[in-house]
Amino acid sequence: CNMERDHRRDFPLLMNTDVAYLDSAATAQRPRCVLDAEEKFYTTCNANPLRGLYPLSIAATEAYENAREAVRKFLNAASAKEIVFTRNTSESLNLVAYSYGLSNVKAGDEVVVSIMEHHSDLLPWQMVCRQTGAKLRFIECEPDGSVDLNKVEPLIGSRTKVVAMTQVSNVLGRENPIRQVAELAHRAGAVMVVDGAQSTPHMPVDVQALGADFLAFSGHKVYGPMGIGVLYGRKELLEKMPPFLTGGEMIESVTREGAVYAELPHKFEAGTVNAAGAAGLHAALDYMAQVGFGTMQRRELELTRRAMEGMKQIPYVHILGSDQPEDHHGIITFTVDGVHPHDIGQILAADGVNIRAGHHCAQPLLAYLGHPSTARASIAFYNTEGEIDRLLASVSTLRERMGYGK
């Protein structure tokens, strides 16, 4: 990929459109090298991986397994066998809930989740508790999005089997103290499940240092393709878990009476895999390594600070969470007095500014904070000062355009 100072040139859509794209927390744009990697797979080694002894299939297998090793390094997992490819974060977390949760959680047990969870890390645990008779308990956050560990410790005890927490909130942008919460979970004999969908695009994630037993993320949020996701799981846990899906490729042998499942990680990857998506994800992770998290974080903080300082000067605008830009990791969720978030989104779209409006798949958090819905601008390192200024100019006129006058 082109590694010039203006990284925006690496992203074809951004160079071919006049909109300010500020919805990267939903899906990031893709650099040219990711598109090229997918095209290269389909034009040079398009065959089913793992299933053929001919050159095309062998090349496809190498591309697929090389991507797995790239993910292992990205997360600092101990073994590539701990990396399972899925479709997205949601599927990864469902895999953990259905396979580990239903096998290990029983009536009378407790599952602890944070109030900040995306529905993808809440609904699966609601299902587990509903089916097993376990109790779901919530870690609540402070108004600024921070977590008081003194309030967390009493929630995690001998009955706790699972603690699930997002590393970075998709509404508040706040990073949670995963390592400390994991220590509390492990002390109680529970496993720690981490939603890394919003952290992996913005910071180095080391699953061993965090103490994560499971961690999930999506390719499309780390500048990779849609349709490819990752589940990291500790090997000793994955080995004991039953398959989530059954069918082709995840078996060693099948008889009329039963089956012997394949070794890790293949027993969790039923059917024809998304090998081209894995190749694209590999290219995305390489691209991120070349740009560097230091460069990304500096740029995102500069733009977040510009946006927050500008919004604070606009009457009737309220930013959720911390008042410190460094706590937001590029996510600015806000309300405007008297203007529905959907109207905010539509008016900004008419001005060529793309943001997200709604409950952001985090309704319990918004209800806890007293907002049925909000607007969210999310920033990536490829955004520009001019795009932030377009956002601020549009937001500054919202109430006037809704008929409130100057």
GROMACS .gro file of N, CA, C and O in nm, residues 47-142:
model
  384
   47ALA      N    1  -0.980  -2.170  -0.499
   47ALA     CA    2  -1.017  -2.310  -0.478
   47ALA      C    3  -1.047  -2.326  -0.330
   47ALA      O    4  -1.013  -2.240  -0.249
   48ASN      N    5  -1.114  -2.436  -0.296
   48ASN     CA    6  -1.144  -2.459  -0.155
   48ASN      C    7  -1.015  -2.491  -0.079
   48ASN      O    8  -0.944  -2.585  -0.115
   49PRO      N    9  -0.986  -2.416   0.027
   49PRO     CA   10  -0.871  -2.451   0.110
   49PRO      C   11  -0.894  -2.583   0.182
   49PRO      O   12  -1.008  -2.624   0.204
   50LEU      N   13  -0.789  -2.649   0.217
   50LEU     CA   14  -0.790  -2.765   0.307
   50LEU      C   15  -0.847  -2.892   0.246
   50LEU      O   16  -0.853  -2.995   0.312
   51ARG      N   17  -0.891  -2.887   0.120
   51ARG     CA   18  -0.967  -3.000   0.067
   51ARG      C   19  -0.905  -3.065  -0.057
   51ARG      O   20  -0.953  -3.167  -0.103
   52GLY      N   21  -0.804  -3.003  -0.114
   52GLY     CA   22  -0.750  -3.059  -0.237
   52GLY      C   23  -0.599  -3.073  -0.231
   52GLY      O   24  -0.531  -2.999  -0.160
   53LEU      N   25  -0.547  -3.167  -0.308
   53LEU     CA   26  -0.403  -3.187  -0.315
   53LEU      C   27  -0.342  -3.126  -0.440
   53LEU      O   28  -0.224  -3.143  -0.466
   54TYR      N   29  -0.423  -3.055  -0.516
   54TYR     CA   30  -0.373  -2.991  -0.637
   54TYR      C   31  -0.323  -2.849  -0.605
   54TYR      O   32  -0.358  -2.793  -0.500
   55PRO      N   33  -0.241  -2.790  -0.692
   55PRO     CA   34  -0.173  -2.664  -0.659
   55PRO      C   35  -0.265  -2.549  -0.619
   55PRO      O   36  -0.233  -2.475  -0.525
   56LEU      N   37  -0.379  -2.532  -0.688
   56LEU     CA   38  -0.467  -2.420  -0.652
   56LEU      C   39  -0.518  -2.433  -0.509
   56LEU      O   40  -0.522  -2.336  -0.433
   57SER      N   41  -0.559  -2.552  -0.471
   57SER     CA   42  -0.610  -2.572  -0.336
   57SER      C   43  -0.499  -2.556  -0.231
   57SER      O   44  -0.522  -2.500  -0.123
   58ILE      N   45  -0.381  -2.601  -0.265
   58ILE     CA   46  -0.268  -2.586  -0.172
   58ILE      C   47  -0.236  -2.438  -0.153
   58ILE      O   48  -0.212  -2.392  -0.041
   59ALA      N   49  -0.239  -2.361  -0.262
   59ALA     CA   50  -0.214  -2.216  -0.253
   59ALA      C   51  -0.322  -2.147  -0.172
   59ALA      O   52  -0.294  -2.057  -0.092
   60ALA      N   53  -0.448  -2.189  -0.190
   60ALA     CA   54  -0.559  -2.131  -0.114
   60ALA      C   55  -0.542  -2.162   0.035
   60ALA      O   56  -0.567  -2.076   0.121
   61THR      N   57  -0.500  -2.284   0.065
   61THR     CA   58  -0.478  -2.323   0.204
   61THR      C   59  -0.367  -2.239   0.266
   61THR      O   60  -0.379  -2.193   0.381
   62GLU      N   61  -0.260  -2.217   0.192
   62GLU     CA   62  -0.149  -2.137   0.244
   62GLU      C   63  -0.195  -1.994   0.272
   62GLU      O   64  -0.160  -1.935   0.375
   63ALA      N   65  -0.274  -1.936   0.181
   63ALA     CA   66  -0.323  -1.800   0.201
   63ALA      C   67  -0.410  -1.792   0.327
   63ALA      O   68  -0.400  -1.698   0.407
   64TYR      N   69  -0.495  -1.892   0.343
   64TYR     CA   70  -0.588  -1.895   0.457
   64TYR      C   71  -0.513  -1.912   0.589
   64TYR      O   72  -0.537  -1.837   0.685
   65GLU      N   73  -0.420  -2.003   0.594
   65GLU     CA   74  -0.346  -2.028   0.717
   65GLU      C   75  -0.245  -1.917   0.746
   65GLU      O   76  -0.215  -1.889   0.863
   66ASN      N   77  -0.191  -1.854   0.642
   66ASN     CA   78  -0.104  -1.738   0.664
   66ASN      C   79  -0.182  -1.624   0.730
   66ASN      O   80  -0.128  -1.551   0.814
   67ALA      N   81  -0.308  -1.609   0.690
   67ALA     CA   82  -0.393  -1.508   0.752
   67ALA      C   83  -0.416  -1.539   0.900
   67ALA      O   84  -0.414  -1.451   0.986
   68ARG      N   85  -0.435  -1.666   0.930
   68ARG     CA   86  -0.455  -1.706   1.070
   68ARG      C   87  -0.331  -1.671   1.154
   68ARG      O   88  -0.343  -1.622   1.266
   69GLU      N   89  -0.213  -1.697   1.100
   69GLU     CA   90  -0.090  -1.664   1.170
   69GLU      C   91  -0.076  -1.513   1.188
   69GLU      O   92  -0.028  -1.467   1.293
   70ALA      N   93  -0.119  -1.435   1.088
   70ALA     CA   94  -0.114  -1.289   1.101
   70ALA      C   95  -0.204  -1.241   1.214
   70ALA      O   96  -0.168  -1.150   1.290
   71VAL      N   97  -0.321  -1.303   1.228
   71VAL     CA   98  -0.411  -1.267   1.338
   71VAL      C   99  -0.350  -1.307   1.471
   71VAL      O  100  -0.359  -1.234   1.571
   72ARG      N  101  -0.288  -1.424   1.476
   72ARG     CA  102  -0.222  -1.467   1.600
   72ARG      C  103  -0.122  -1.363   1.647
   72ARG      O  104  -0.118  -1.326   1.766
   73LYS      N  105  -0.039  -1.315   1.554
   73LYS     CA  106   0.060  -1.213   1.589
   73LYS      C  107  -0.008  -1.083   1.631
   73LYS      O  108   0.036  -1.016   1.725
   74PHE      N  109  -0.113  -1.045   1.561
   74PHE     CA  110  -0.186  -0.921   1.590
   74PHE      C  111  -0.239  -0.920   1.733
   74PHE      O  112  -0.237  -0.817   1.801
   75LEU      N  113  -0.284  -1.037   1.781
   75LEU     CA  114  -0.341  -1.047   1.915
   75LEU      C  115  -0.242  -1.101   2.018
   75LEU      O  116  -0.275  -1.108   2.136
   76ASN      N  117  -0.124  -1.140   1.973
   76ASN     CA  118  -0.025  -1.206   2.059
   76ASN      C  119  -0.083  -1.331   2.125
   76ASN      O  120  -0.063  -1.355   2.246
   77ALA      N  121  -0.155  -1.410   2.050
   77ALA     CA  122  -0.203  -1.539   2.099
   77ALA      C  123  -0.086  -1.636   2.104
   77ALA      O  124   0.012  -1.623   2.031
   78ALA      N  125  -0.097  -1.737   2.191
   78ALA     CA  126   0.012  -1.832   2.208
   78ALA      C  127   0.024  -1.927   2.090
   78ALA      O  128   0.133  -1.976   2.059
   79SER      N  129  -0.087  -1.956   2.023
   79SER     CA  130  -0.087  -2.054   1.915
   79SER      C  131  -0.189  -2.015   1.810
   79SER      O  132  -0.295  -1.960   1.842
   80ALA      N  133  -0.158  -2.047   1.683
   80ALA     CA  134  -0.255  -2.024   1.576
   80ALA      C  135  -0.379  -2.110   1.593
   80ALA      O  136  -0.486  -2.079   1.539
   81LYS      N  137  -0.368  -2.219   1.670
   81LYS     CA  138  -0.484  -2.304   1.696
   81LYS      C  139  -0.588  -2.233   1.783
   81LYS      O  140  -0.701  -2.280   1.794
   82GLU      N  141  -0.549  -2.121   1.842
   82GLU     CA  142  -0.641  -2.044   1.924
   82GLU      C  143  -0.718  -1.940   1.844
   82GLU      O  144  -0.799  -1.866   1.900
   83ILE      N  145  -0.696  -1.937   1.714
   83ILE     CA  146  -0.760  -1.838   1.626
   83ILE      C  147  -0.863  -1.908   1.539
   83ILE      O  148  -0.829  -1.991   1.454
   84VAL      N  149  -0.990  -1.873   1.559
   84VAL     CA  150  -1.100  -1.930   1.482
   84VAL      C  151  -1.156  -1.820   1.392
   84VAL      O  152  -1.187  -1.710   1.439
   85PHE      N  153  -1.172  -1.850   1.264
   85PHE     CA  154  -1.234  -1.755   1.173
   85PHE      C  155  -1.385  -1.773   1.174
   85PHE      O  156  -1.436  -1.886   1.168
   86THR      N  157  -1.456  -1.661   1.183
   86THR     CA  158  -1.602  -1.659   1.180
   86THR      C  159  -1.644  -1.555   1.078
   86THR      O  160  -1.563  -1.508   0.997
   87ARG      N  161  -1.772  -1.515   1.082
   87ARG     CA  162  -1.818  -1.409   0.992
   87ARG      C  163  -1.799  -1.270   1.050
   87ARG      O  164  -1.781  -1.173   0.977
   88ASN      N  165  -1.805  -1.258   1.183
   88ASN     CA  166  -1.801  -1.126   1.247
   88ASN      C  167  -1.795  -1.143   1.399
   88ASN      O  168  -1.797  -1.256   1.449
   89THR      N  169  -1.791  -1.032   1.470
   89THR     CA  170  -1.787  -1.036   1.616
   89THR      C  171  -1.911  -1.104   1.673
   89THR      O  172  -1.902  -1.182   1.769
   90SER      N  173  -2.027  -1.074   1.616
   90SER     CA  174  -2.151  -1.132   1.667
   90SER      C  175  -2.148  -1.284   1.662
   90SER      O  176  -2.186  -1.352   1.759
   91GLU      N  177  -2.103  -1.340   1.549
   91GLU     CA  178  -2.097  -1.485   1.539
   91GLU      C  179  -1.994  -1.542   1.637
   91GLU      O  180  -2.017  -1.647   1.698
   92SER      N  181  -1.885  -1.473   1.654
   92SER     CA  182  -1.782  -1.520   1.747
   92SER      C  183  -1.836  -1.528   1.889
   92SER      O  184  -1.814  -1.626   1.962
   93LEU      N  185  -1.908  -1.425   1.932
   93LEU     CA  186  -1.962  -1.422   2.068
   93LEU      C  187  -2.075  -1.523   2.084
   93LEU      O  188  -2.090  -1.583   2.192
   94ASN      N  189  -2.153  -1.544   1.980
   94ASN     CA  190  -2.255  -1.649   1.986
   94ASN      C  191  -2.191  -1.786   1.996
   94ASN      O  192  -2.241  -1.874   2.067
   95LEU      N  193  -2.079  -1.807   1.927
   95LEU     CA  194  -2.008  -1.934   1.937
   95LEU      C  195  -1.970  -1.961   2.083
   95LEU      O  196  -1.990  -2.072   2.134
   96VAL      N  197  -1.915  -1.860   2.150
   96VAL     CA  198  -1.875  -1.878   2.289
   96VAL      C  199  -1.996  -1.908   2.377
   96VAL      O  200  -1.993  -1.998   2.461
   97ALA      N  201  -2.105  -1.834   2.356
   97ALA     CA  202  -2.224  -1.853   2.440
   97ALA      C  203  -2.286  -1.991   2.419
   97ALA      O  204  -2.317  -2.061   2.516
   98TYR      N  205  -2.303  -2.032   2.295
   98TYR     CA  206  -2.367  -2.159   2.267
   98TYR      C  207  -2.277  -2.277   2.302
   98TYR      O  208  -2.323  -2.378   2.356
   99SER      N  209  -2.149  -2.266   2.271
   99SER     CA  210  -2.060  -2.379   2.292
   99SER      C  211  -2.006  -2.384   2.434
   99SER      O  212  -2.023  -2.483   2.505
  100TYR      N  213  -1.943  -2.277   2.479
  100TYR     CA  214  -1.890  -2.276   2.616
  100TYR      C  215  -2.001  -2.251   2.717
  100TYR      O  216  -2.011  -2.321   2.820
  101GLY      N  217  -2.084  -2.150   2.692
  101GLY     CA  218  -2.184  -2.111   2.789
  101GLY      C  219  -2.282  -2.221   2.823
  101GLY      O  220  -2.302  -2.255   2.941
  102LEU      N  221  -2.346  -2.278   2.724
  102LEU     CA  222  -2.447  -2.381   2.749
  102LEU      C  223  -2.386  -2.508   2.805
  102LEU      O  224  -2.456  -2.589   2.867
  103SER      N  225  -2.257  -2.528   2.786
  103SER     CA  226  -2.190  -2.648   2.838
  103SER      C  227  -2.140  -2.631   2.981
  103SER      O  228  -2.116  -2.731   3.051
  104ASN      N  229  -2.124  -2.506   3.025
  104ASN     CA  230  -2.059  -2.484   3.154
  104ASN      C  231  -2.141  -2.403   3.254
  104ASN      O  232  -2.106  -2.400   3.373
  105VAL      N  233  -2.245  -2.338   3.209
  105VAL     CA  234  -2.329  -2.258   3.299
  105VAL      C  235  -2.452  -2.339   3.336
  105VAL      O  236  -2.518  -2.397   3.249
  106LYS      N  237  -2.484  -2.344   3.463
  106LYS     CA  238  -2.596  -2.423   3.513
  106LYS      C  239  -2.689  -2.336   3.598
  106LYS      O  240  -2.655  -2.223   3.633
  107ALA      N  241  -2.805  -2.393   3.633
  107ALA     CA  242  -2.900  -2.323   3.719
  107ALA      C  243  -2.833  -2.284   3.850
  107ALA      O  244  -2.759  -2.363   3.909
  108GLY      N  245  -2.855  -2.160   3.891
  108GLY     CA  246  -2.793  -2.110   4.013
  108GLY      C  247  -2.663  -2.038   3.991
  108GLY      O  248  -2.615  -1.966   4.079
  109ASP      N  249  -2.602  -2.056   3.872
  109ASP     CA  250  -2.479  -1.983   3.838
  109ASP      C  251  -2.514  -1.839   3.801
  109ASP      O  252  -2.630  -1.803   3.784
  110GLU      N  253  -2.408  -1.759   3.782
  110GLU     CA  254  -2.427  -1.619   3.743
  110GLU      C  255  -2.336  -1.585   3.626
  110GLU      O  256  -2.223  -1.634   3.616
  111VAL      N  257  -2.389  -1.503   3.538
  111VAL     CA  258  -2.313  -1.445   3.428
  111VAL      C  259  -2.313  -1.294   3.450
  111VAL      O  260  -2.419  -1.234   3.468
  112VAL      N  261  -2.195  -1.233   3.448
  112VAL     CA  262  -2.182  -1.089   3.472
  112VAL      C  263  -2.144  -1.021   3.342
  112VAL      O  264  -2.046  -1.060   3.276
  113VAL      N  265  -2.223  -0.921   3.303
  113VAL     CA  266  -2.194  -0.843   3.183
  113VAL      C  267  -2.195  -0.695   3.221
  113VAL      O  268  -2.252  -0.657   3.323
  114SER      N  269  -2.135  -0.612   3.138
  114SER     CA  270  -2.139  -0.469   3.164
  114SER      C  271  -2.261  -0.408   3.095
  114SER      O  272  -2.311  -0.460   2.994
  115ILE      N  273  -2.309  -0.298   3.151
  115ILE     CA  274  -2.423  -0.227   3.094
  115ILE      C  275  -2.386  -0.167   2.958
  115ILE      O  276  -2.473  -0.130   2.880
  116MET      N  277  -2.257  -0.161   2.928
  116MET     CA  278  -2.209  -0.098   2.804
  116MET      C  279  -2.206  -0.192   2.685
  116MET      O  280  -2.167  -0.152   2.576
  117GLU      N  281  -2.248  -0.318   2.705
  117GLU     CA  282  -2.231  -0.415   2.597
  117GLU      C  283  -2.317  -0.385   2.475
  117GLU      O  284  -2.433  -0.346   2.486
  118HIS      N  285  -2.257  -0.405   2.360
  118HIS     CA  286  -2.330  -0.413   2.233
  118HIS      C  287  -2.425  -0.531   2.245
  118HIS      O  288  -2.399  -0.627   2.316
  119HIS      N  289  -2.538  -0.525   2.178
  119HIS     CA  290  -2.633  -0.636   2.185
  119HIS      C  291  -2.569  -0.770   2.152
  119HIS      O  292  -2.612  -0.875   2.200
  120SER      N  293  -2.463  -0.768   2.071
  120SER     CA  294  -2.395  -0.892   2.032
  120SER      C  295  -2.329  -0.961   2.151
  120SER      O  296  -2.305  -1.082   2.146
  121ASP      N  297  -2.298  -0.885   2.256
  121ASP     CA  298  -2.236  -0.943   2.375
  121ASP      C  299  -2.332  -0.941   2.493
  121ASP      O  300  -2.292  -0.962   2.606
  122LEU      N  301  -2.461  -0.916   2.465
  122LEU     CA  302  -2.564  -0.921   2.568
  122LEU      C  303  -2.668  -1.028   2.538
  122LEU      O  304  -2.694  -1.115   2.622
  123LEU      N  305  -2.722  -1.026   2.417
  123LEU     CA  306  -2.829  -1.122   2.383
  123LEU      C  307  -2.784  -1.267   2.395
  123LEU      O  308  -2.861  -1.352   2.443
  124PRO      N  309  -2.662  -1.303   2.353
  124PRO     CA  310  -2.620  -1.443   2.372
  124PRO      C  311  -2.618  -1.486   2.518
  124PRO      O  312  -2.653  -1.600   2.551
  125TRP      N  313  -2.581  -1.395   2.608
  125TRP     CA  314  -2.576  -1.430   2.750
  125TRP      C  315  -2.715  -1.429   2.813
  125TRP      O  316  -2.742  -1.504   2.908
  126GLN      N  317  -2.803  -1.345   2.761
  126GLN     CA  318  -2.944  -1.356   2.801
  126GLN      C  319  -2.998  -1.493   2.765
  126GLN      O  320  -3.070  -1.556   2.843
  127MET      N  321  -2.964  -1.541   2.645
  127MET     CA  322  -3.007  -1.673   2.600
  127MET      C  323  -2.954  -1.782   2.692
  127MET      O  324  -3.028  -1.873   2.733
  128VAL      N  325  -2.826  -1.775   2.727
  128VAL     CA  326  -2.766  -1.876   2.814
  128VAL      C  327  -2.838  -1.879   2.948
  128VAL      O  328  -2.872  -1.987   3.000
  129CYS      N  329  -2.862  -1.764   3.005
  129CYS     CA  330  -2.929  -1.759   3.135
  129CYS      C  331  -3.073  -1.808   3.125
  129CYS      O  332  -3.123  -1.878   3.215
  130ARG      N  333  -3.140  -1.774   3.020
  130ARG     CA  334  -3.279  -1.818   3.000
  130ARG      C  335  -3.287  -1.970   2.988
  130ARG      O  336  -3.377  -2.033   3.044
  131GLN      N  337  -3.193  -2.029   2.916
  131GLN     CA  338  -3.197  -2.172   2.892
  131GLN      C  339  -3.144  -2.254   3.010
  131GLN      O  340  -3.182  -2.371   3.026
  132THR      N  341  -3.057  -2.197   3.089
  132THR     CA  342  -2.994  -2.274   3.197
  132THR      C  343  -3.051  -2.243   3.335
  132THR      O  344  -3.029  -2.319   3.429
  133GLY      N  345  -3.120  -2.131   3.348
  133GLY     CA  346  -3.167  -2.091   3.480
  133GLY      C  347  -3.064  -2.012   3.559
  133GLY      O  348  -3.082  -1.990   3.679
  134ALA      N  349  -2.957  -1.969   3.493
  134ALA     CA  350  -2.857  -1.885   3.559
  134ALA      C  351  -2.910  -1.742   3.571
  134ALA      O  352  -3.008  -1.704   3.508
  135LYS      N  353  -2.841  -1.661   3.650
  135LYS     CA  354  -2.880  -1.522   3.672
  135LYS      C  355  -2.783  -1.429   3.599
  135LYS      O  356  -2.662  -1.449   3.604
  136LEU      N  357  -2.839  -1.327   3.533
  136LEU     CA  358  -2.758  -1.227   3.463
  136LEU      C  359  -2.743  -1.105   3.553
  136LEU      O  360  -2.841  -1.048   3.601
  137ARG      N  361  -2.619  -1.064   3.578
  137ARG     CA  362  -2.591  -0.947   3.661
  137ARG      C  363  -2.514  -0.843   3.580
  137ARG      O  364  -2.440  -0.878   3.487
  138PHE      N  365  -2.531  -0.715   3.616
  138PHE     CA  366  -2.477  -0.606   3.536
  138PHE      C  367  -2.375  -0.522   3.612
  138PHE      O  368  -2.398  -0.483   3.727
  139ILE      N  369  -2.263  -0.495   3.544
  139ILE     CA  370  -2.167  -0.395   3.589
  139ILE      C  371  -2.212  -0.262   3.531
  139ILE      O  372  -2.222  -0.247   3.409
  140GLU      N  373  -2.239  -0.165   3.616
  140GLU     CA  374  -2.280  -0.033   3.567
  140GLU      C  375  -2.161   0.061   3.565
  140GLU      O  376  -2.064   0.043   3.640
  141CYS      N  377  -2.169   0.161   3.477
  141CYS     CA  378  -2.059   0.257   3.464
  141CYS      C  379  -2.099   0.389   3.529
  141CYS      O  380  -2.215   0.414   3.560
  142GLU      N  381  -2.000   0.473   3.548
  142GLU     CA  382  -2.024   0.609   3.598
  142GLU      C  383  -2.073   0.696   3.483
  142GLU      O  384  -2.065   0.656   3.365
   0.00000   0.00000   0.00000
